[in-house]
PDB file of C-alpha atoms in Angstrom:
ATOM      1  CA  MET A   1     -42.854 -13.995 -47.067  1.00  0.00           C
ATOM      2  CA  GLU A   2     -43.630 -13.451 -50.700  1.00  0.00           C
ATOM      3  CA  PHE A   3     -46.661 -11.924 -52.329  1.00  0.00           C
ATOM      4  CA  LYS A   4     -47.214 -13.808 -55.575  1.00  0.00           C
ATOM      5  CA  THR A   5     -50.940 -14.188 -56.067  1.00  0.00           C
ATOM      6  CA  GLU A   6     -53.209 -11.374 -57.086  1.00  0.00           C
ATOM      7  CA  GLU A   7     -55.162 -11.784 -53.849  1.00  0.00           C
ATOM      8  CA  ASP A   8     -51.959 -11.306 -51.818  1.00  0.00           C
ATOM      9  CA  LEU A   9     -51.113  -8.168 -53.785  1.00  0.00           C
ATOM     10  CA  ASN A  10     -54.636  -6.784 -53.312  1.00  0.00           C
ATOM     11  CA  THR A  11     -54.383  -7.452 -49.575  1.00  0.00           C
ATOM     12  CA  LEU A  12     -51.012  -5.719 -49.504  1.00  0.00           C
ATOM     13  CA  ASP A  13     -52.438  -2.726 -51.376  1.00  0.00           C
ATOM     14  CA  ASP A  14     -55.288  -2.573 -48.848  1.00  0.00           C
ATOM     15  CA  LEU A  15     -52.760  -2.627 -46.001  1.00  0.00           C
ATOM     16  CA  ILE A  16     -50.722   0.161 -47.581  1.00  0.00           C
ATOM     17  CA  ASP A  17     -53.894   2.248 -47.944  1.00  0.00           C
ATOM     18  CA  LEU A  18     -54.685   1.564 -44.289  1.00  0.00           C
ATOM     19  CA  PHE A  19     -51.159   2.539 -43.218  1.00  0.00           C
ATOM     20  CA  ASN A  20     -51.413   5.798 -45.139  1.00  0.00           C
ATOM     21  CA  GLU A  21     -54.537   6.728 -43.166  1.00  0.00           C
ATOM     22  CA  ILE A  22     -52.617   6.499 -39.887  1.00  0.00           C
ATOM     23  CA  PRO A  23     -51.048   9.818 -38.851  1.00  0.00           C
ATOM     24  CA  GLY A  24     -47.283   9.643 -39.301  1.00  0.00           C
ATOM     25  CA  PHE A  25     -47.420   6.809 -41.849  1.00  0.00           C
ATOM     26  CA  LYS A  26     -48.463   8.789 -44.918  1.00  0.00           C
ATOM     27  CA  ASP A  27     -45.214   7.912 -46.703  1.00  0.00           C
ATOM     28  CA  CYS A  28     -45.562   4.140 -46.226  1.00  0.00           C
ATOM     29  CA  ASN A  29     -44.950   2.350 -49.532  1.00  0.00           C
ATOM     30  CA  TYR A  30     -44.821  -1.191 -50.887  1.00  0.00           C
ATOM     31  CA  ASP A  31     -41.260  -1.868 -49.657  1.00  0.00           C
ATOM     32  CA  ASP A  32     -42.084  -0.644 -46.136  1.00  0.00           C
ATOM     33  CA  ALA A  33     -45.157  -2.876 -45.926  1.00  0.00           C
ATOM     34  CA  VAL A  34     -43.324  -5.956 -47.225  1.00  0.00           C
ATOM     35  CA  ASN A  35     -40.421  -5.311 -44.840  1.00  0.00           C
ATOM     36  CA  TRP A  36     -42.781  -4.940 -41.885  1.00  0.00           C
ATOM     37  CA  LEU A  37     -44.821  -8.054 -42.703  1.00  0.00           C
ATOM     38  CA  THR A  38     -41.688 -10.118 -43.378  1.00  0.00           C
ATOM     39  CA  THR A  39     -40.186  -9.073 -40.060  1.00  0.00           C
ATOM     40  CA  ASP A  40     -43.357 -10.090 -38.214  1.00  0.00           C
ATOM     41  CA  ALA A  41     -43.533 -13.420 -40.059  1.00  0.00           C
ATOM     42  CA  ASN A  42     -39.982 -14.279 -38.954  1.00  0.00           C
ATOM     43  CA  ASP A  43     -40.608 -13.257 -35.336  1.00  0.00           C
ATOM     44  CA  LEU A  44     -41.782 -16.357 -33.460  1.00  0.00           C
ATOM     45  CA  ARG A  45     -43.782 -14.290 -31.000  1.00  0.00           C
ATOM     46  CA  TYR A  46     -46.028 -13.115 -33.835  1.00  0.00           C
ATOM     47  CA  GLN A  47     -46.768 -16.325 -35.650  1.00  0.00           C
ATOM     48  CA  ILE A  48     -49.330 -16.320 -38.389  1.00  0.00           C
ATOM     49  CA  LEU A  49     -51.821 -18.994 -37.388  1.00  0.00           C
ATOM     50  CA  ASN A  50     -54.637 -20.513 -39.384  1.00  0.00           C
ATOM     51  CA  ARG A  51     -58.122 -20.996 -37.949  1.00  0.00           C
ATOM     52  CA  ASP A  52     -57.468 -24.524 -36.611  1.00  0.00           C
ATOM     53  CA  GLU A  53     -54.232 -23.469 -34.906  1.00  0.00           C
ATOM     54  CA  ILE A  54     -55.994 -20.544 -33.216  1.00  0.00           C
ATOM     55  CA  ILE A  55     -58.799 -22.799 -31.945  1.00  0.00           C
ATOM     56  CA  SER A  56     -56.294 -25.357 -30.684  1.00  0.00           C
ATOM     57  CA  SER A  57     -54.286 -22.646 -28.942  1.00  0.00           C
ATOM     58  CA  LEU A  58     -57.383 -21.261 -27.208  1.00  0.00           C
ATOM     59  CA  GLN A  59     -58.506 -24.719 -26.095  1.00  0.00           C
ATOM     60  CA  ASN A  60     -55.053 -25.371 -24.624  1.00  0.00           C
ATOM     61  CA  GLU A  61     -55.240 -22.079 -22.707  1.00  0.00           C
ATOM     62  CA  GLU A  62     -58.653 -23.043 -21.298  1.00  0.00           C
ATOM     63  CA  SER A  63     -57.383 -26.424 -20.128  1.00  0.00           C
ATOM     64  CA  ASP A  64     -54.357 -24.718 -18.545  1.00  0.00           C
ATOM     65  CA  ASP A  65     -56.706 -22.327 -16.722  1.00  0.00           C
ATOM     66  CA  SER A  66     -58.830 -25.148 -15.332  1.00  0.00           C
ATOM     67  CA  SER A  67     -55.803 -27.016 -14.007  1.00  0.00           C
ATOM     68  CA  SER A  68     -54.425 -23.860 -12.425  1.00  0.00           C
ATOM     69  CA  ASP A  69     -57.675 -23.454 -10.463  1.00  0.00           C
ATOM     70  CA  GLU A  70     -56.764 -26.572  -8.507  1.00  0.00           C
ATOM     71  CA  ILE A  71     -53.450 -25.098  -7.368  1.00  0.00           C
ATOM     72  CA  ILE A  72     -53.629 -22.915  -4.276  1.00  0.00           C
ATOM     73  CA  HIS A  73     -51.455 -19.859  -4.696  1.00  0.00           C
ATOM     74  CA  THR A  74     -49.860 -18.402  -1.607  1.00  0.00           C
ATOM     75  CA  PRO A  75     -49.246 -14.672  -1.708  1.00  0.00           C
ATOM     76  CA  LYS A  76     -45.620 -13.667  -2.029  1.00  0.00           C
ATOM     77  CA  GLY A  77     -44.096 -11.044   0.176  1.00  0.00           C
ATOM     78  CA  PRO A  78     -44.064 -10.440   3.902  1.00  0.00           C
ATOM     79  CA  THR A  79     -46.730 -11.862   6.167  1.00  0.00           C
ATOM     80  CA  THR A  80     -48.953  -9.548   8.184  1.00  0.00           C
ATOM     81  CA  THR A  81     -46.909 -10.324  11.284  1.00  0.00           C
ATOM     82  CA  GLU A  82     -43.685  -9.428   9.481  1.00  0.00           C
ATOM     83  CA  ALA A  83     -45.261  -6.220   8.155  1.00  0.00           C
ATOM     84  CA  PHE A  84     -46.455  -5.238  11.632  1.00  0.00           C
ATOM     85  CA  SER A  85     -42.999  -5.865  13.084  1.00  0.00           C
ATOM     86  CA  ALA A  86     -41.374  -3.844  10.304  1.00  0.00           C
ATOM     87  CA  PHE A  87     -43.702  -0.877  10.903  1.00  0.00           C
ATOM     88  CA  GLU A  88     -42.993  -1.036  14.644  1.00  0.00           C
ATOM     89  CA  THR A  89     -39.255  -0.925  13.969  1.00  0.00           C
ATOM     90  CA  GLY A  90     -39.721   1.854  11.427  1.00  0.00           C
ATOM     91  CA  LEU A  91     -41.750   3.921  13.882  1.00  0.00           C
ATOM     92  CA  GLU A  92     -39.110   3.575  16.587  1.00  0.00           C
ATOM     93  CA  TRP A  93     -36.415   4.646  14.138  1.00  0.00           C
ATOM     94  CA  PHE A  94     -38.415   7.532  12.642  1.00  0.00           C
ATOM     95  CA  GLU A  95     -39.339   9.019  16.035  1.00  0.00           C
ATOM     96  CA  LYS A  96     -35.622   9.434  16.815  1.00  0.00           C
ATOM     97  CA  GLN A  97     -34.863  11.290  13.586  1.00  0.00           C
ATOM     98  CA  ALA A  98     -34.551  15.069  13.360  1.00  0.00           C
ATOM     99  CA  GLU A  99     -36.780  15.045  10.271  1.00  0.00           C
ATOM    100  CA  CYS A 100     -39.640  13.426  12.201  1.00  0.00           C
ATOM    101  CA  CYS A 101     -42.878  15.091  11.137  1.00  0.00           C
ATOM    102  CA  PRO A 102     -46.173  14.495  13.006  1.00  0.00           C
ATOM    103  CA  THR A 103     -48.068  13.992   9.749  1.00  0.00           C
ATOM    104  CA  GLN A 104     -45.669  11.363   8.465  1.00  0.00           C
ATOM    105  CA  LEU A 105     -45.568   9.721  11.882  1.00  0.00           C
ATOM    106  CA  LEU A 106     -49.361   9.503  11.876  1.00  0.00           C
ATOM    107  CA  LEU A 107     -49.288   7.908   8.426  1.00  0.00           C
ATOM    108  CA  LEU A 108     -46.790   5.283   9.589  1.00  0.00           C
ATOM    109  CA  LYS A 109     -48.968   4.563  12.636  1.00  0.00           C
ATOM    110  CA  ARG A 110     -52.016   4.091  10.409  1.00  0.00           C
ATOM    111  CA  LEU A 111     -50.092   1.625   8.263  1.00  0.00           C
ATOM    112  CA  ARG A 112     -48.903  -0.208  11.380  1.00  0.00           C
ATOM    113  CA  ASP A 113     -52.497  -0.356  12.660  1.00  0.00           C
ATOM    114  CA  LEU A 114     -53.673  -1.747   9.317  1.00  0.00           C
ATOM    115  CA  ALA A 115     -51.045  -4.497   9.538  1.00  0.00           C
ATOM    116  CA  ALA A 116     -52.156  -5.181  13.125  1.00  0.00           C
ATOM    117  CA  GLU A 117     -55.815  -5.500  12.066  1.00  0.00           C
ATOM    118  CA  LYS A 118     -54.926  -7.883   9.269  1.00  0.00           C
ATOM    119  CA  ARG A 119     -52.771  -9.905  11.660  1.00  0.00           C
ATOM    120  CA  VAL A 120     -55.693 -10.281  14.084  1.00  0.00           C
ATOM    121  CA  VAL A 121     -58.071 -11.293  11.290  1.00  0.00           C
ATOM    122  CA  ALA A 122     -55.579 -13.878  10.008  1.00  0.00           C
ATOM    123  CA  HIS A 123     -55.291 -15.451  13.463  1.00  0.00           C
ATOM    124  CA  ARG A 124     -59.016 -15.383  14.261  1.00  0.00           C
ATOM    125  CA  GLN A 125     -60.509 -18.859  14.464  1.00  0.00           C
ATOM    126  CA  ILE A 126     -63.017 -19.681  11.734  1.00  0.00           C
ATOM    127  CA  LYS A 127     -66.345 -21.214  12.737  1.00  0.00           C
ATOM    128  CA  ILE A 128     -66.927 -24.685  11.331  1.00  0.00           C
ATOM    129  CA  ASP A 129     -70.056 -23.482   9.473  1.00  0.00           C
ATOM    130  CA  ASN A 130     -68.052 -20.838   7.628  1.00  0.00           C
ATOM    131  CA  LEU A 131     -65.285 -23.311   6.830  1.00  0.00           C
ATOM    132  CA  VAL A 132     -67.752 -25.729   5.243  1.00  0.00           C
ATOM    133  CA  LYS A 133     -69.170 -22.897   3.092  1.00  0.00           C
ATOM    134  CA  GLN A 134     -65.682 -22.055   1.819  1.00  0.00           C
ATOM    135  CA  ILE A 135     -65.027 -25.637   0.752  1.00  0.00           C
TER     136      ILE A 135
END
């Protein structure tokens, strides 16, 4: 990246003045600014785009968003049944430990109960009226 025109040099001077106003960058000079801008220009993640390229990029993002709405995402991780089973196993193990504390045991039971509630809700049959509203 080279700064040949007077407009480029004025812009660079404005940037240097701006840098100098930032705490910790008071000693920023011409070479520092050119080095920084050149590094960013060569880094493909920080491309310098003109107005048309920016508009095109944003329109592509919008079309990607609309197509992703059609895809149903399934949550990753354990199911509620698996979580409930894991808490049950954890409770059995923790109760047999010497470090078993009533407060921590109560917390584990609350988490197990939460998993149980979510498991029941997931298995509850949906009324046809509610299903039609969701679609």
